[in-house]
CSV table of C-alpha atoms and ligand atoms in Angstrom, one decimal:
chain,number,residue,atom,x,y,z
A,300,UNK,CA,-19.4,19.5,-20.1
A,301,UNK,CA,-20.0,16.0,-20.2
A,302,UNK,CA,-16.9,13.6,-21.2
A,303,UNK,CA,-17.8,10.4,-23.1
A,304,UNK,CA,-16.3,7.1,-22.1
A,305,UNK,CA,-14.9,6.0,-19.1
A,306,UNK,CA,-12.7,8.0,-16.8
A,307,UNK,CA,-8.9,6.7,-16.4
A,308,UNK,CA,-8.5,6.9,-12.6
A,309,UNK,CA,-4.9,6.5,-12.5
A,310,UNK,CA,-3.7,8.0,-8.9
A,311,UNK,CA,-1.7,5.0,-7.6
A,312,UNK,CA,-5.3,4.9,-4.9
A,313,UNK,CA,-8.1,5.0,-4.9
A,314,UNK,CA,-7.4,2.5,-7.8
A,315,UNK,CA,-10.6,1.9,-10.2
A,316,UNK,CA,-13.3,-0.5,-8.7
A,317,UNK,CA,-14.3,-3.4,-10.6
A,318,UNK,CA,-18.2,-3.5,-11.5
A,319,UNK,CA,-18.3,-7.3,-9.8
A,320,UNK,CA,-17.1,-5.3,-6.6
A,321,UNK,CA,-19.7,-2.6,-6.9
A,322,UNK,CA,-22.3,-4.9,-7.7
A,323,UNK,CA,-21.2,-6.6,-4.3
A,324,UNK,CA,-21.1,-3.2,-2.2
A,325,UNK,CA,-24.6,-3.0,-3.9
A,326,UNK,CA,-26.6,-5.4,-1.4
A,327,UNK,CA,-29.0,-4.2,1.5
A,328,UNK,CA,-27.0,-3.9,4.2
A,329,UNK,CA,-28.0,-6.2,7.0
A,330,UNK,CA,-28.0,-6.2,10.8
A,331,UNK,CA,-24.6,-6.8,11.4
A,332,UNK,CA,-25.6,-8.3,14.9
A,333,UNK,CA,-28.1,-10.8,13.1
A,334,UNK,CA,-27.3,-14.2,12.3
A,335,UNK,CA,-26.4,-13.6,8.6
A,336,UNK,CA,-23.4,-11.3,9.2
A,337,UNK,CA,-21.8,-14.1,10.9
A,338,UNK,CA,-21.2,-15.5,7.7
A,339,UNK,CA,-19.5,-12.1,6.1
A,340,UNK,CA,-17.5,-11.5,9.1
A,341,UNK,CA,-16.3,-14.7,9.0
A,342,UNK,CA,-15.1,-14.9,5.5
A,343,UNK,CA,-13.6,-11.4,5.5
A,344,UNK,CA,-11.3,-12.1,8.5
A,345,UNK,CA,-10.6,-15.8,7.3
A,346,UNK,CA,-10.0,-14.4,3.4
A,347,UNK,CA,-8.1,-11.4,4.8
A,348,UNK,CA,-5.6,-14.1,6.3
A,349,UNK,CA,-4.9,-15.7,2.4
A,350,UNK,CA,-4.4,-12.5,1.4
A,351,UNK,CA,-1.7,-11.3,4.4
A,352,UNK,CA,0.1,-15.3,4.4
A,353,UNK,CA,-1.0,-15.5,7.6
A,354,UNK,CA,-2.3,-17.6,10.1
A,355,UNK,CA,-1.9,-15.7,13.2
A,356,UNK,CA,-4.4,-12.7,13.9
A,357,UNK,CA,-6.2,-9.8,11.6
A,358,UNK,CA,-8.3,-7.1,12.5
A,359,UNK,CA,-10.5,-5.0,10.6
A,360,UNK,CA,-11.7,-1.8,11.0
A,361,UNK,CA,-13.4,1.3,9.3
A,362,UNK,CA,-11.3,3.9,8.9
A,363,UNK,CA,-9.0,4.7,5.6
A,364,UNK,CA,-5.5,3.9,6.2
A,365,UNK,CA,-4.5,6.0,8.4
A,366,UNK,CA,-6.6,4.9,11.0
A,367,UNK,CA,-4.8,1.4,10.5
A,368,UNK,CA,-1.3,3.3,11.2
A,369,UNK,CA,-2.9,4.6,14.6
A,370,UNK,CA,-4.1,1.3,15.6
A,371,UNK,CA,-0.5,-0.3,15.0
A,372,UNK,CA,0.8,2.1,17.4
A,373,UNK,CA,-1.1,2.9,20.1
A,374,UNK,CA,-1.5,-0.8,20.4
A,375,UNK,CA,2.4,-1.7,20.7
A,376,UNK,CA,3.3,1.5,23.2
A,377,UNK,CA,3.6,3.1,25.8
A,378,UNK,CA,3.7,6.9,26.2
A,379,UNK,CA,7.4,8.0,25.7
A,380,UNK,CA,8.4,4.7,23.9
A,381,UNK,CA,11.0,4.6,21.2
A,382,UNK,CA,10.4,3.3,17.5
A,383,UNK,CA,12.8,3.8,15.1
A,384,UNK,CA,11.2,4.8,11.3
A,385,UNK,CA,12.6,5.2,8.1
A,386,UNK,CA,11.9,8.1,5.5
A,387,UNK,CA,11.3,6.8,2.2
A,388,UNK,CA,8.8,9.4,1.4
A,389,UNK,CA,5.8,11.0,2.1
A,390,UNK,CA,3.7,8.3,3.8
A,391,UNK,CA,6.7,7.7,6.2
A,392,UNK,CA,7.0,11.1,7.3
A,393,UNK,CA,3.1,11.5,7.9
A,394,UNK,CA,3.5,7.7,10.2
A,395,UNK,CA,6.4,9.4,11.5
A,396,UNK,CA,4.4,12.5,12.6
A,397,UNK,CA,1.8,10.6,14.1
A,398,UNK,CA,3.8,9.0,16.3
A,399,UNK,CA,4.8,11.9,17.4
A,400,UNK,CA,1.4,13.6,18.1
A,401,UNK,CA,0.0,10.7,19.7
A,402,UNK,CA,2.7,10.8,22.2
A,403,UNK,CA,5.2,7.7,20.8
A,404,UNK,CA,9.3,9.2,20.2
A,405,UNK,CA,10.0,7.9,17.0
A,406,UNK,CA,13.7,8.1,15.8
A,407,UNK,CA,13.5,8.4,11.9
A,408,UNK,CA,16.4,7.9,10.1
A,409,UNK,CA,16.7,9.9,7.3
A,410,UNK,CA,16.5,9.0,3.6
A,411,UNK,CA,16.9,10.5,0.0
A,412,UNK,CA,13.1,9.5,-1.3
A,413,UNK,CA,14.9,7.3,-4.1
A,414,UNK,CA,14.7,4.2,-2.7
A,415,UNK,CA,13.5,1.9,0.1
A,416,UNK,CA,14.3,1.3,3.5
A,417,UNK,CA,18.0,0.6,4.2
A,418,UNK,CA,18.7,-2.6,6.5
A,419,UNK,CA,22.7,-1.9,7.2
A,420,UNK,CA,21.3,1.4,8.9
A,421,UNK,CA,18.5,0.4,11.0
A,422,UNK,CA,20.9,-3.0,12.1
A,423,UNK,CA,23.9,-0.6,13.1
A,424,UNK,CA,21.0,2.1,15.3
A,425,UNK,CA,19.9,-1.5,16.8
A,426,UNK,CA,23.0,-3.0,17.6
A,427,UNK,CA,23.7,0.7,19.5
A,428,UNK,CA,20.8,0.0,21.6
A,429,UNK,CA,21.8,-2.0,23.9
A,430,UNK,CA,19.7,-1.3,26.6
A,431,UNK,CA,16.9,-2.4,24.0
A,432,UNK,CA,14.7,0.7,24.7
A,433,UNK,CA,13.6,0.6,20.8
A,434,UNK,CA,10.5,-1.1,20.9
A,435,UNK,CA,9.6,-1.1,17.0
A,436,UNK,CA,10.9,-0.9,13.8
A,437,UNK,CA,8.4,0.9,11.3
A,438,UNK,CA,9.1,0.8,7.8
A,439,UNK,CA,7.2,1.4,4.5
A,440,UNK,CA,6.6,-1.8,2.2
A,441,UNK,CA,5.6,0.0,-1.2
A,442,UNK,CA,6.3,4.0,-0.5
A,443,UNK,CA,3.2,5.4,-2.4
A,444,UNK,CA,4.6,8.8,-2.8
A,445,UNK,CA,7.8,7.8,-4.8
A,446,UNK,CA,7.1,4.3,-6.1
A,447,UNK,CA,10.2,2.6,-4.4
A,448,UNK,CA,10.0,-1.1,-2.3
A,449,UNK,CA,11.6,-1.9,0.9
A,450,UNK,CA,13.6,-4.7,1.1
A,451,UNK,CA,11.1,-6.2,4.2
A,452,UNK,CA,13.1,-9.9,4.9
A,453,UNK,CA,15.9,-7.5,4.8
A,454,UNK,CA,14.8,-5.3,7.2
A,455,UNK,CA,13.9,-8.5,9.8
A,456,UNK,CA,17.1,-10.1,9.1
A,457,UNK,CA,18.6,-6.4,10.2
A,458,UNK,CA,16.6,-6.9,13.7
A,459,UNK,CA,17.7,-10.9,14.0
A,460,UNK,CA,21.3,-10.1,13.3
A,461,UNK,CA,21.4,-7.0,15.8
A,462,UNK,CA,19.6,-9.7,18.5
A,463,UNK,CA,17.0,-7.1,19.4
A,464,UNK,CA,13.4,-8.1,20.7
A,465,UNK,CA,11.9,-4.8,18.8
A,466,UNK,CA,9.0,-5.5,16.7
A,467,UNK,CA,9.0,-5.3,13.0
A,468,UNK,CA,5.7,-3.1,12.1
A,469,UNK,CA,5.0,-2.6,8.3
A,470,UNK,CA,3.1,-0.4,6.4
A,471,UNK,CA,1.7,-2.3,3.2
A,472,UNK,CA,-1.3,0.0,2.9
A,473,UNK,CA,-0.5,0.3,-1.6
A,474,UNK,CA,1.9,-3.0,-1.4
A,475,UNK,CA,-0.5,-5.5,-0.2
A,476,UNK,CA,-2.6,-7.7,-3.0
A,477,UNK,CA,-0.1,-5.6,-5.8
A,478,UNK,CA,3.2,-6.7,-5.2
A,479,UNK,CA,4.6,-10.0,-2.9
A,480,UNK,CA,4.2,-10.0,0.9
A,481,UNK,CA,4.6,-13.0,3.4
A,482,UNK,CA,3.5,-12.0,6.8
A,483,UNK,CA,4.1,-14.9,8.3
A,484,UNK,CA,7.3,-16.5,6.2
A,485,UNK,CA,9.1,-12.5,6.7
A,486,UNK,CA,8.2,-12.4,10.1
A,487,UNK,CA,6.5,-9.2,10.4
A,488,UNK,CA,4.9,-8.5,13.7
A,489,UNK,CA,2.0,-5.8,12.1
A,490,UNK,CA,1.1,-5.1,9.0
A,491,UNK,CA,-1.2,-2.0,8.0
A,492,UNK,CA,-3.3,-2.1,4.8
A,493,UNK,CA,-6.0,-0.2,3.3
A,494,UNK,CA,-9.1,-0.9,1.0
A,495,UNK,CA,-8.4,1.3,-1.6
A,496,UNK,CA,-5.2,0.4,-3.6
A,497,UNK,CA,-4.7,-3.4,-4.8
A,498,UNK,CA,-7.5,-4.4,-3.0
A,499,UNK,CA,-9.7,-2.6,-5.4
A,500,UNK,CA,-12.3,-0.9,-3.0
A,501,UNK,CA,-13.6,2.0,-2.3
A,502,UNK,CA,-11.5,3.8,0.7
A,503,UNK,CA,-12.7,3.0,4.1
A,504,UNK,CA,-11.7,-0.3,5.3
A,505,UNK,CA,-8.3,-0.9,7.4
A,506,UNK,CA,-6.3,-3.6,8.2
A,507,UNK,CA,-3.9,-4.6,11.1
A,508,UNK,CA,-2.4,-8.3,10.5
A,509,UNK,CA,-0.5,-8.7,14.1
A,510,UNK,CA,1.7,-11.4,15.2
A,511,UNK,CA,1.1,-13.9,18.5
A,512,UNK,CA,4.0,-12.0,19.6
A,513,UNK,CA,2.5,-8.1,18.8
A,514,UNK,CA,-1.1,-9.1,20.4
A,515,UNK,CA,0.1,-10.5,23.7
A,516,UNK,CA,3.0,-7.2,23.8
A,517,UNK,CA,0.1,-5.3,23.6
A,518,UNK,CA,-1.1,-6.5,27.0
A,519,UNK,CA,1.4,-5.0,28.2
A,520,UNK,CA,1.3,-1.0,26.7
A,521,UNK,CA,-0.2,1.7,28.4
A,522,UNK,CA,-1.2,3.5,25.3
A,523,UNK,CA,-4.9,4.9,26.0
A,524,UNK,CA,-6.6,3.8,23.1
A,525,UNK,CA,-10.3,2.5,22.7
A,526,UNK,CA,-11.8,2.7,19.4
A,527,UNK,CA,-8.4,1.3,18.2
A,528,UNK,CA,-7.9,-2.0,20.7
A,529,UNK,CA,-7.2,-4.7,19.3
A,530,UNK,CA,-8.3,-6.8,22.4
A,531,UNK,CA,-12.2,-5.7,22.3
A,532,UNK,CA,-12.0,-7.0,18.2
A,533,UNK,CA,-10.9,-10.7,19.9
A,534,UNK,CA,-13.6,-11.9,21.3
A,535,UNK,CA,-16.8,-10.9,18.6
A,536,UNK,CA,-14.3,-11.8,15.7
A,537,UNK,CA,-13.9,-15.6,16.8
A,538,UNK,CA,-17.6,-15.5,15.4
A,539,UNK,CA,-17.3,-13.2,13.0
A,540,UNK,CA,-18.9,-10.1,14.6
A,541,UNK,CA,-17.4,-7.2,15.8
A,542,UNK,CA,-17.1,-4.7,18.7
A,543,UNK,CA,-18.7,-1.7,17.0
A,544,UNK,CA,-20.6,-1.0,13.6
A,545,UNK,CA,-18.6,-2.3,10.8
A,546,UNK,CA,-18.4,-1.2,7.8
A,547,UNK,CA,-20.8,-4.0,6.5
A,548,UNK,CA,-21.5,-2.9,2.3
A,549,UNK,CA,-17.6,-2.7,2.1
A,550,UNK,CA,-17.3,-6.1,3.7
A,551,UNK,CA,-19.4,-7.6,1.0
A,552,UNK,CA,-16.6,-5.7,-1.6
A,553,UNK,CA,-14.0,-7.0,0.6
A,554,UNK,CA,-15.0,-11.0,0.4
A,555,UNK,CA,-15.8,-10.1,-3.2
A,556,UNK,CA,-12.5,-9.0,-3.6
A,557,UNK,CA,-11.0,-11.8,-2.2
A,558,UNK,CA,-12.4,-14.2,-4.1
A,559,UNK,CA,-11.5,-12.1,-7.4
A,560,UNK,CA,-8.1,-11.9,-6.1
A,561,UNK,CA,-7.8,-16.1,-5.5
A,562,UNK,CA,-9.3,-16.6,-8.9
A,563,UNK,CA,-6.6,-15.3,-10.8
A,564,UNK,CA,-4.1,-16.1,-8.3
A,565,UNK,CA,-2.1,-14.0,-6.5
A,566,UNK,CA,1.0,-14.9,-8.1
A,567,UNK,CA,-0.4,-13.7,-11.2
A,568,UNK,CA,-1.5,-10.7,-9.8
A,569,UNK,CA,2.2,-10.1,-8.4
A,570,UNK,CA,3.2,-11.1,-11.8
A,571,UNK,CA,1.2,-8.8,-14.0
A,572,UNK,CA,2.1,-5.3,-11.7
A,573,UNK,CA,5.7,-6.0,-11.8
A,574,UNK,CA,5.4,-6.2,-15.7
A,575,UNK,CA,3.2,-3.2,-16.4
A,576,UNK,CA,5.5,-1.6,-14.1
A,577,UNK,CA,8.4,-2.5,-16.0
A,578,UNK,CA,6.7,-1.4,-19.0
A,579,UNK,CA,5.8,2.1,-17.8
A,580,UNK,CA,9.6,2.5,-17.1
A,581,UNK,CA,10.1,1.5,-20.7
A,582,UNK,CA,8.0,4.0,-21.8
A,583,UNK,CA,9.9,7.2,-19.5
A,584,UNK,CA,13.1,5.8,-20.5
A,585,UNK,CA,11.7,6.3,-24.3
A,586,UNK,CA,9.9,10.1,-23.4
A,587,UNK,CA,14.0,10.6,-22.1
A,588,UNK,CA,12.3,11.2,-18.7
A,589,UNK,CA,13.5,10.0,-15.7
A,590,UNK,CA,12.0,7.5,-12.8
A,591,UNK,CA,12.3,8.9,-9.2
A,592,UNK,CA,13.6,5.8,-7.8
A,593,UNK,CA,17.2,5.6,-8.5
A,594,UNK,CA,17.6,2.0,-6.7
A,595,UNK,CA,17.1,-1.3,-9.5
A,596,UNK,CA,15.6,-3.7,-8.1
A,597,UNK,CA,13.3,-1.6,-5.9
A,598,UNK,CA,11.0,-0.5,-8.3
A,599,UNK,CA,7.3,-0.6,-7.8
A,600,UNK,CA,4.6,-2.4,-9.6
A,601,UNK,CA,2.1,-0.6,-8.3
A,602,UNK,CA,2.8,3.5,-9.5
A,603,UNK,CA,5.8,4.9,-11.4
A,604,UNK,CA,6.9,8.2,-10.3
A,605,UNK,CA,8.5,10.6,-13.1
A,606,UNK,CA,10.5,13.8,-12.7
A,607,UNK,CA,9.7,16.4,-14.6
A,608,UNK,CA,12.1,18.3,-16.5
A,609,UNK,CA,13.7,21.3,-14.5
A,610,UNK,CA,11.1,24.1,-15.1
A,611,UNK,CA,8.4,22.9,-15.6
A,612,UNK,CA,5.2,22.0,-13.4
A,613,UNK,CA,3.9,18.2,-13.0
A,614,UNK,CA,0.9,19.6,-11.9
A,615,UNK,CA,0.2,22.1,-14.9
A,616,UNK,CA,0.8,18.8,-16.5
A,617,UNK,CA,-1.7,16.7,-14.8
A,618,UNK,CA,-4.2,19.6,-15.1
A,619,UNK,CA,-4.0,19.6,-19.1
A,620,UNK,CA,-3.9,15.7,-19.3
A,621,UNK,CA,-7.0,15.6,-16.9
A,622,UNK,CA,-9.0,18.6,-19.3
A,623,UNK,CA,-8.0,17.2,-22.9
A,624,UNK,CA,-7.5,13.4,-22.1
A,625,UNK,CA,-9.7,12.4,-18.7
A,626,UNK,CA,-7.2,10.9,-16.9
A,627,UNK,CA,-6.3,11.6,-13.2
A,628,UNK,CA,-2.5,11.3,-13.0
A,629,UNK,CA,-0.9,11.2,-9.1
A,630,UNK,CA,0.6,14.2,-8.0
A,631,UNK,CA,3.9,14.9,-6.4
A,632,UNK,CA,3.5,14.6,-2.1
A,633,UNK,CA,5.5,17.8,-0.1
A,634,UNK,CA,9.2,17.2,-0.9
A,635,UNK,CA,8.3,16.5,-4.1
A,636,UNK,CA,5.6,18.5,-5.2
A,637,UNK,CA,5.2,20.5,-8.6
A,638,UNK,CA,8.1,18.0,-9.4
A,639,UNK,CA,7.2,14.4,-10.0
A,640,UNK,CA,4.2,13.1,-11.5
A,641,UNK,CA,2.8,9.7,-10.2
A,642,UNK,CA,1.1,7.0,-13.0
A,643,UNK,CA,-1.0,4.2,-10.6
A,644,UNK,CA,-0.7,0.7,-12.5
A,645,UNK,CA,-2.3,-1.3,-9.9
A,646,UNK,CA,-5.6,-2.8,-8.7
A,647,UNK,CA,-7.9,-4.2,-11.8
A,648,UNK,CA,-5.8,-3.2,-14.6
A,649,UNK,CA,-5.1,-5.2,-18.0
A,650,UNK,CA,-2.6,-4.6,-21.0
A,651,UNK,CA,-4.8,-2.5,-22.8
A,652,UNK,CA,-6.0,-0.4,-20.0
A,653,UNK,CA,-2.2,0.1,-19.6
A,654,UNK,CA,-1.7,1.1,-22.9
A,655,UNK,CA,-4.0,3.8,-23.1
A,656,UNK,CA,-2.8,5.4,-19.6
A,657,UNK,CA,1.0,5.7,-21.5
A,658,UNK,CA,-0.7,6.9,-24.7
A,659,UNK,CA,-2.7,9.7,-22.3
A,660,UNK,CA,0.4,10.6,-20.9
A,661,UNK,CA,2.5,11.0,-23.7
A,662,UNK,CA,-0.3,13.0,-25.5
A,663,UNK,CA,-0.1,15.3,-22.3
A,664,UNK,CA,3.8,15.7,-22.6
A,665,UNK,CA,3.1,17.3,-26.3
A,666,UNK,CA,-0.1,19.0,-24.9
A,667,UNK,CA,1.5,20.8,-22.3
A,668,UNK,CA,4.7,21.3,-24.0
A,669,UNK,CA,7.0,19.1,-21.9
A,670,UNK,CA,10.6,18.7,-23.3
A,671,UNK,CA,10.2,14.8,-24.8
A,672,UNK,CA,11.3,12.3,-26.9
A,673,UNK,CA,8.0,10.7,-28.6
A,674,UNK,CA,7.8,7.1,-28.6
A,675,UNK,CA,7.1,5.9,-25.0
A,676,UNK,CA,3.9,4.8,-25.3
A,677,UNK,CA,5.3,2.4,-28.1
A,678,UNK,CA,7.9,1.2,-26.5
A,679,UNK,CA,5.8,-0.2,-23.7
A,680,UNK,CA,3.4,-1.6,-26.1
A,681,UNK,CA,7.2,-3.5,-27.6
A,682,UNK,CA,7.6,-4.9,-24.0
A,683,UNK,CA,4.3,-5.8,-23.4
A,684,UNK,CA,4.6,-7.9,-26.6
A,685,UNK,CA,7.7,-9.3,-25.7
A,686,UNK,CA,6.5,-10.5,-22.5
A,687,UNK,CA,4.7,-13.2,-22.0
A,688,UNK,CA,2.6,-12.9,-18.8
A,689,UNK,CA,3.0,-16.6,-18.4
A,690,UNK,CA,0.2,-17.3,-15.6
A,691,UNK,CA,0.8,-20.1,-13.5
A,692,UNK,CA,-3.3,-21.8,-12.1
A,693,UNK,CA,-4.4,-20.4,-9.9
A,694,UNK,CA,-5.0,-21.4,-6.4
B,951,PLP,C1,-2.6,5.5,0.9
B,951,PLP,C2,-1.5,5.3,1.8
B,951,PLP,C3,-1.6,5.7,3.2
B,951,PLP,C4,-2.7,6.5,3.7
B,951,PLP,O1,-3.9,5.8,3.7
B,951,PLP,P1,-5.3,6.6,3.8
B,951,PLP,O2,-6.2,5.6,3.4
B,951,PLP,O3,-5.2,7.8,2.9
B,951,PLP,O4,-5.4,7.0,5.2
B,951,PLP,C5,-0.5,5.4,4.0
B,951,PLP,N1,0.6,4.8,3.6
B,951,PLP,C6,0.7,4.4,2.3
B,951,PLP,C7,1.9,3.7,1.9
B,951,PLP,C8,-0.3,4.6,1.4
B,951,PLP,O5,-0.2,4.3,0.1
C-alpha cells in the first residue's frame, strides 16, 4: 500500500540524500578520459582535502566502505605483519576480520562496546614492543554500531609517548563531515571514509586520506594488491583523472556535496550533530531508557544507540515503527542484536526533521508495548529550545 509523505530514513547510513545532490548525480555522465572530467576530478580530490584537514594525499575509489578499509591495509603491509586493533563494536571486529583474511595478524585488544578506543592500553601493548614489529595502530573514529567516539589525538599521543614508528590508521567512514576530524593537525597516517553517512551520498564512493609518511611506507610492503594501489591513483590524479573507471555521477554528488558542506560551514555542521545528539539522549533519558555508551564525553553526534528493556526485541520494535510510522530505525550489529536499537541523526538533518524522528520513536515504544516513560520526544524539543545553535560564518 502506498504511504503518503516522505520516508524517515533514519539508519545512522545510508543517511537521506539531499535533492541538490540528486539533482547533481542527475547529469549525463561524461567520458571520464575527455577533457571535461579533468575539471570534476580535480575538484573532488582538491574538495576531499577541505573536508579531511589535509594537505597531504587522498584517493578515491568506488567501492562502499569496505573497500576503503582493504585499501588501507593492503597498502601499509606485508604478509604476516602485525597491527594492533581495538574492539569498539561491530565495524572494528569486521576491520579486524579482514585483516585477518587478507593475510595481515592483527592483535585486537578487547573492549566492552560502551565506549571508544582506550589510549593507556594500546601505549602500554606499544611500549612492550620493543622490537617495533607493530606496524599499525587501527582504531575506529565514530563506532557506527554503538554510537561511541574515539578519543583519536589521544590515541597518537599513546604512539608518540610509547616512541613507536607504527602508523596510526583510522576508520572515519560515519565520523567524517558529522563530527570533528583533523587529519593533518592529529596526525593520522590513513583515514577511511565512505559516501554514504555525513557526506550525504548514495553508497559507493571510498576514501583513503594517507600521510607523506603512509604513501612512501607503502613502497616498501609486499601486500599483492592491484585494484587497491595507491601508487597507480598518483600519477592520473595530479590531473584529475584516474587509473580505472570512476565512479563519475557520484563524483558530481561528491563536489556537490562539498560545496553544500563549506556553505554552511563545517563547524556548524560539527555543531548541529553534537546538539541533536545531545537532544536524542534527552529524549531516552525521559522514555527511562538507557544509551549504550556508558563513557560522557564520548558520545556520538551522528546515531544514538538505545537498549531495550530486558525482554523485549529492538527489532519487533523497529518492525512496528517501520509499518505504522515509516521510519527505518538502525538495528542492533551481532553482539548486540535484538538488543539495541540505533536512531541515525546525521547527514542533511534540521531541528524539525529531528523532532519528528523522536516523536516516531516514542509513538513506537507505546505501539509495540515497550516499558516507557512518555515524554521524550518533549524533552528534546525543551533542549532544542534552549539551545541556541549559535552558527559561526561560514568559510
Ligand atoms: C558504514 C561503516 C563501515 C562499512 O562501510 P560500507 O560502506 O558498508 O562498506 C565501516 N565502518 C564504519 C565505522 C561504518 O560506519
Amino acid at each position: 500500500m502506498r504511504q503518503a509523505g516522505r520516508h524517515f530514513l533514519q539508519i545512522p547510513g545510508p543517511s537521506a540524500v539531499p535533492d541538490r545532490i540528486l539533482k547533481a548525480i542527475g547529469q549525463q555522465t561524461i567520458d571520464h578520459r575527455g577533457p571535461d572530467f579533468a575539471e570534476v576530478g580535480l575538484k573532488a580530490l582538491g574538495g576531499m582535502k577541505t573536508i579531511f584537514k589535509t594537505e597531504q594525499h587522498v584517493f578515491i575509489f568506488p567501492s562502499s566502505g569496505t573497500g576503503a578499509w582493504e585499501a588501507a591495509l593492503v597498502n601499509t603491509t606485508s604478509p604476516g605483519d602485525r597491527v594492533l586493533m581495538f574492539e569498539t563494536g561491530h565495524f572494528a571486529t569486521l576491520w579486524n576480520k579482514m585483516a585477518r583474511k587478507i593475510g595481515v595478524a592483527p592483535e585486537f585488544l578487547e573492549g566492552d562496546w560502551r565506549g571508544g578506543a582506550e589510549p593507556d592500553r594500546i601505549e602500554a601493548r606499544l611500549r612492550a614492543d620493543t622490537s617495533h614489529e607493530i606496524k599499525a595502530v587501527c582504531v575506529v573514529h565514530n563506532e557506527t554500531s554503538t554510537g561511541s567516539v574515539s578519543p583519536i589525538v589521544e590515541v597518537r599521543k599513546a604512539i608518540d609517548a610509547a616512541g613507536h614508528p607504527a602508523l596510526l590508521m583510522v576508520d572515519s567512514i560515519s565520523g567524517l563531515a558529522s563530527i570533528d576530524f583533523r587529519f593533518d593537525d592529529w596526525g593520522v597516517d590513513v583515514c577511511v571514509s565512505g559516501s554514504q553517512k555525513g557526506l550525504m551520498l548514495p553508497p559507493g564512493l571510498s576514501f583513503n586520506a594517507v600521510s607523506d609518511k603512509a604513501l612512501e611506507h607503502a613502497k616498501s610492503v609486499s601486500m599483492p594488491r592491484s585494484y587497491w594501489d595507491w601508487q597507480d591513483m598518483v600519477g592520473p590524479n595530479a590531473s584529475g583523472y584516474f587509473p580505472y573507471t570512476p565512479g563519475t555521477n557520484l563524483l558530481y554528488g561528491l563536489n556537490e556535496a562539498i560545496d553544500m558542506l563549506h556553505e554552511e560551514g563545517l563547524d556548524n555542521v560539527f555543531a548541529r550533530h553534537a546538539r541533536h545528539g545531545a537532544a536524542t539522549r534527552a529524549a531516552v533519558r525521559a522514555w527511562g531508557l538507557e544509551v549504550l555508551c556508558a563513557r560522557q564525553g564520548q558520545e556520538s553526534g551522528v546515531l544514538t544507540a538505545v537498549l531495550m528493556p530486558e525482554g523485549h526485541s529492538a527489532d519487533g520494535f523497529r518492525a512496528t515503527t517501520l509499518k505504522h510510522y515509516d521510519i527505518s530505525l538502525g538495528n542492533g550489529l551481532s553482539k548486540v542484536a535484538d538488543k539495541v536499537f540505533r536512531i541515525g541523526h546525521l547527514g542533511d538533518f534540521n531541528d524539525l526533521m529531528l523532532m519528528a524522528t523522536l516523536s516516531g520513536v516514542e509513538m513506537g515504544l507505546a505501539k509495540a508495548g515497550v516499558p516507557h516513560q512518555s515524554g521524550g520526544a518533549q524533552a528534546a524539543m525543551e533542549y532544542l529550545k534552549d539551545t541556541t545553535d549559535e552558527r559561526v560564518a561560514a568559510e
